[in-house]
Amino acid sequence: MDFLHNLVLSIGSLFALLMLVTAVVFFTEKQFRAVWISLLFFILIPFPFFFSALIPDVFLFWYDGALLSFTAVLFVMFLYNPKRNKFSPSTPTGQNDERNTMFSRRELKSNTPAYREYYNLFPQHEALDSNWRQKPGLMSPRSVFYNPVLFAAAEASFKTISWLGNHINGNQAEKKVDISPEKLTRFVKSWMKKQAVADVGVASMKSYHYYHTKGRGVQYNAAVKMRYAYGIALTMEMDENVMQTSPKASVLMESAEKYLHSGISAIQLAAFLRELGFNAQAHIDGNYEVVCPLVARDAGLGEIGRMGLLMTPKHGPRVRIAVVTTDAPLIVDKPSTVAHRMIEFCYYCKKCAAICPGKAIPKSDRKIEDGALRWKINSEACFTYWAVSGTDCGRCITVCPYAHGTNFLHRFIRFGIEHSLLFRRLAISLDDLFYGKKPKSKPLLSWMQV
Ligand code: SF4
Ligand code: SF4
């Protein structure tokens, strides 16, 4: 009897402690709505357990027994974690054409041979593109979120990346250093992580990782030759506080900065591999021959989510990616263990689709697109919003439940999402409750208000 009653009080205390810790974590995140809700739960959830102290002795056994049975059933329900084929990851079969990316189409100047040739090849894109061409455009002084200082900071990063474009390739040293794949892989991963790269993975390169035709720069229209056997994907975390100000100018500044930093790491890594005597090429913003999210996915770093971006277990879609392709001997990573759960989570979540100001993210189920079962965003609709806002928006990234910080609380939630069907379902509703169904954009950080 005493044991049962003490057990009930202990479980109540545990829930109270958990909700108190949750409130403290939300406070440190400055999520004040979530703090109040946690404090409310701090009272409500343990209440039935502590209420047992007021139950007369004659009923206490039955009250405690019912409460413990209910808790046990709930606990067992949380252990249920089936894997349904419906949510299995799918691998593409065909290759993409870089000329179809929005950044490539943005570089086409009207009445040039390239412009005419492109719209002869893809006439279905002409009307869609003329729509966003009439809008102010990315970083335009006429755009909604124009900010001369923050746009200048973004432009500084983009200019620096373009200067680095001359260094993606180079000659390798004449003599190869003798090094085992295990040692080289471990060195590359540890070295990259030491310099602020969030995650590193190695993929075995397949044809679908490569564009078939170049769509940017002086090599426009050139066929991409499949080159090397391995692709090293690097992710760089974007700052959570800055992303919460999306879709303001600060977001463009942040993503440009992380394109730059991931690009620097990729160029440095490619140079290192060439010093060892191997071939290596960096793929950085403006100079891609590969589809980075696909390489990163197959390097075990995550899965492509509803918003069409790589979702990583630690930072969700709040990362920028660069890739190095090489013939250096490396150990290929296994597929991500969380991919299946991420697809299932996205299937029910739809938070990014609900908030997208461009209505570009599908709310429907995955469909076969370019040979793979996946969600495909409406790139033209997304880009049209960018051309109005002047920034790269990022609202979808910001509100994604996977994009929260990497503290104890969110690590625990991600563990629950991976290991419990009930937890996955609950996490979606709780994310809406704590953060809001459509979280508001936060003001610019004080130092950005210049
Ligand atoms: S917001 Fe939800 S649906 Fe969208 S990518 Fe993130 S988890 Fe998936
Ligand atoms: S970046 Fe903005 S417009 Fe584009 S898909 Fe995400 S939320 Fe929609």
PDB file of C-alpha atoms in Angstrom, residues 179 181-203 231-235 265 269 272-273 296 298-301 314 329-335:
ATOM      1  CA  ILE A 179      46.901   6.286 -46.305  1.00  0.00           C
ATOM      2  CA  PRO A 181      40.496   4.660 -46.198  1.00  0.00           C
ATOM      3  CA  GLU A 182      39.703   4.281 -42.469  1.00  0.00           C
ATOM      4  CA  LYS A 183      42.395   6.721 -41.356  1.00  0.00           C
ATOM      5  CA  LEU A 184      41.679   9.245 -44.092  1.00  0.00           C
ATOM      6  CA  THR A 185      37.923   9.202 -43.428  1.00  0.00           C
ATOM      7  CA  ARG A 186      38.431   9.624 -39.704  1.00  0.00           C
ATOM      8  CA  PHE A 187      40.897  12.467 -40.250  1.00  0.00           C
ATOM      9  CA  VAL A 188      38.625  14.302 -42.713  1.00  0.00           C
ATOM     10  CA  LYS A 189      35.569  14.039 -40.455  1.00  0.00           C
ATOM     11  CA  SER A 190      37.364  15.050 -37.271  1.00  0.00           C
ATOM     12  CA  TRP A 191      39.196  17.938 -38.933  1.00  0.00           C
ATOM     13  CA  MET A 192      36.051  19.335 -40.532  1.00  0.00           C
ATOM     14  CA  LYS A 193      34.058  19.080 -37.312  1.00  0.00           C
ATOM     15  CA  LYS A 194      36.845  20.846 -35.424  1.00  0.00           C
ATOM     16  CA  GLN A 195      36.277  23.861 -37.641  1.00  0.00           C
ATOM     17  CA  ALA A 196      32.535  24.336 -37.041  1.00  0.00           C
ATOM     18  CA  VAL A 197      31.188  22.003 -39.711  1.00  0.00           C
ATOM     19  CA  ALA A 198      28.050  20.544 -38.114  1.00  0.00           C
ATOM     20  CA  ASP A 199      28.162  17.163 -39.815  1.00  0.00           C
ATOM     21  CA  VAL A 200      30.239  15.280 -42.386  1.00  0.00           C
ATOM     22  CA  GLY A 201      29.334  12.176 -44.363  1.00  0.00           C
ATOM     23  CA  VAL A 202      30.656  10.205 -47.318  1.00  0.00           C
ATOM     24  CA  ALA A 203      28.445   8.992 -50.181  1.00  0.00           C
ATOM     25  CA  GLY A 231      31.183  12.668 -52.381  1.00  0.00           C
ATOM     26  CA  ILE A 232      31.928  14.229 -48.991  1.00  0.00           C
ATOM     27  CA  ALA A 233      28.965  16.285 -47.794  1.00  0.00           C
ATOM     28  CA  LEU A 234      29.484  19.047 -45.211  1.00  0.00           C
ATOM     29  CA  THR A 235      26.668  20.806 -43.381  1.00  0.00           C
ATOM     30  CA  SER A 265      35.583  24.345 -45.775  1.00  0.00           C
ATOM     31  CA  LEU A 269      39.154  20.023 -47.981  1.00  0.00           C
ATOM     32  CA  PHE A 272      43.963  19.019 -48.839  1.00  0.00           C
ATOM     33  CA  LEU A 273      42.982  15.897 -50.799  1.00  0.00           C
ATOM     34  CA  ALA A 296      24.211  14.649 -48.170  1.00  0.00           C
ATOM     35  CA  ASP A 298      23.138   9.377 -49.272  1.00  0.00           C
ATOM     36  CA  ALA A 299      26.081  10.276 -47.053  1.00  0.00           C
ATOM     37  CA  GLY A 300      23.784   9.421 -44.135  1.00  0.00           C
ATOM     38  CA  LEU A 301      23.247  13.006 -42.975  1.00  0.00           C
ATOM     39  CA  LYS A 314      20.380  17.568 -35.149  1.00  0.00           C
ATOM     40  CA  PRO A 329      39.849   6.196 -50.839  1.00  0.00           C
ATOM     41  CA  LEU A 330      37.149   6.712 -48.222  1.00  0.00           C
ATOM     42  CA  ILE A 331      34.674   4.707 -46.166  1.00  0.00           C
ATOM     43  CA  VAL A 332      31.108   5.288 -47.338  1.00  0.00           C
ATOM     44  CA  ASP A 333      28.512   6.060 -44.658  1.00  0.00           C
ATOM     45  CA  LYS A 334      25.348   4.042 -44.136  1.00  0.00           C
ATOM     46  CA  PRO A 335      21.956   5.662 -44.851  1.00  0.00           C
TER      47      PRO A 335
END
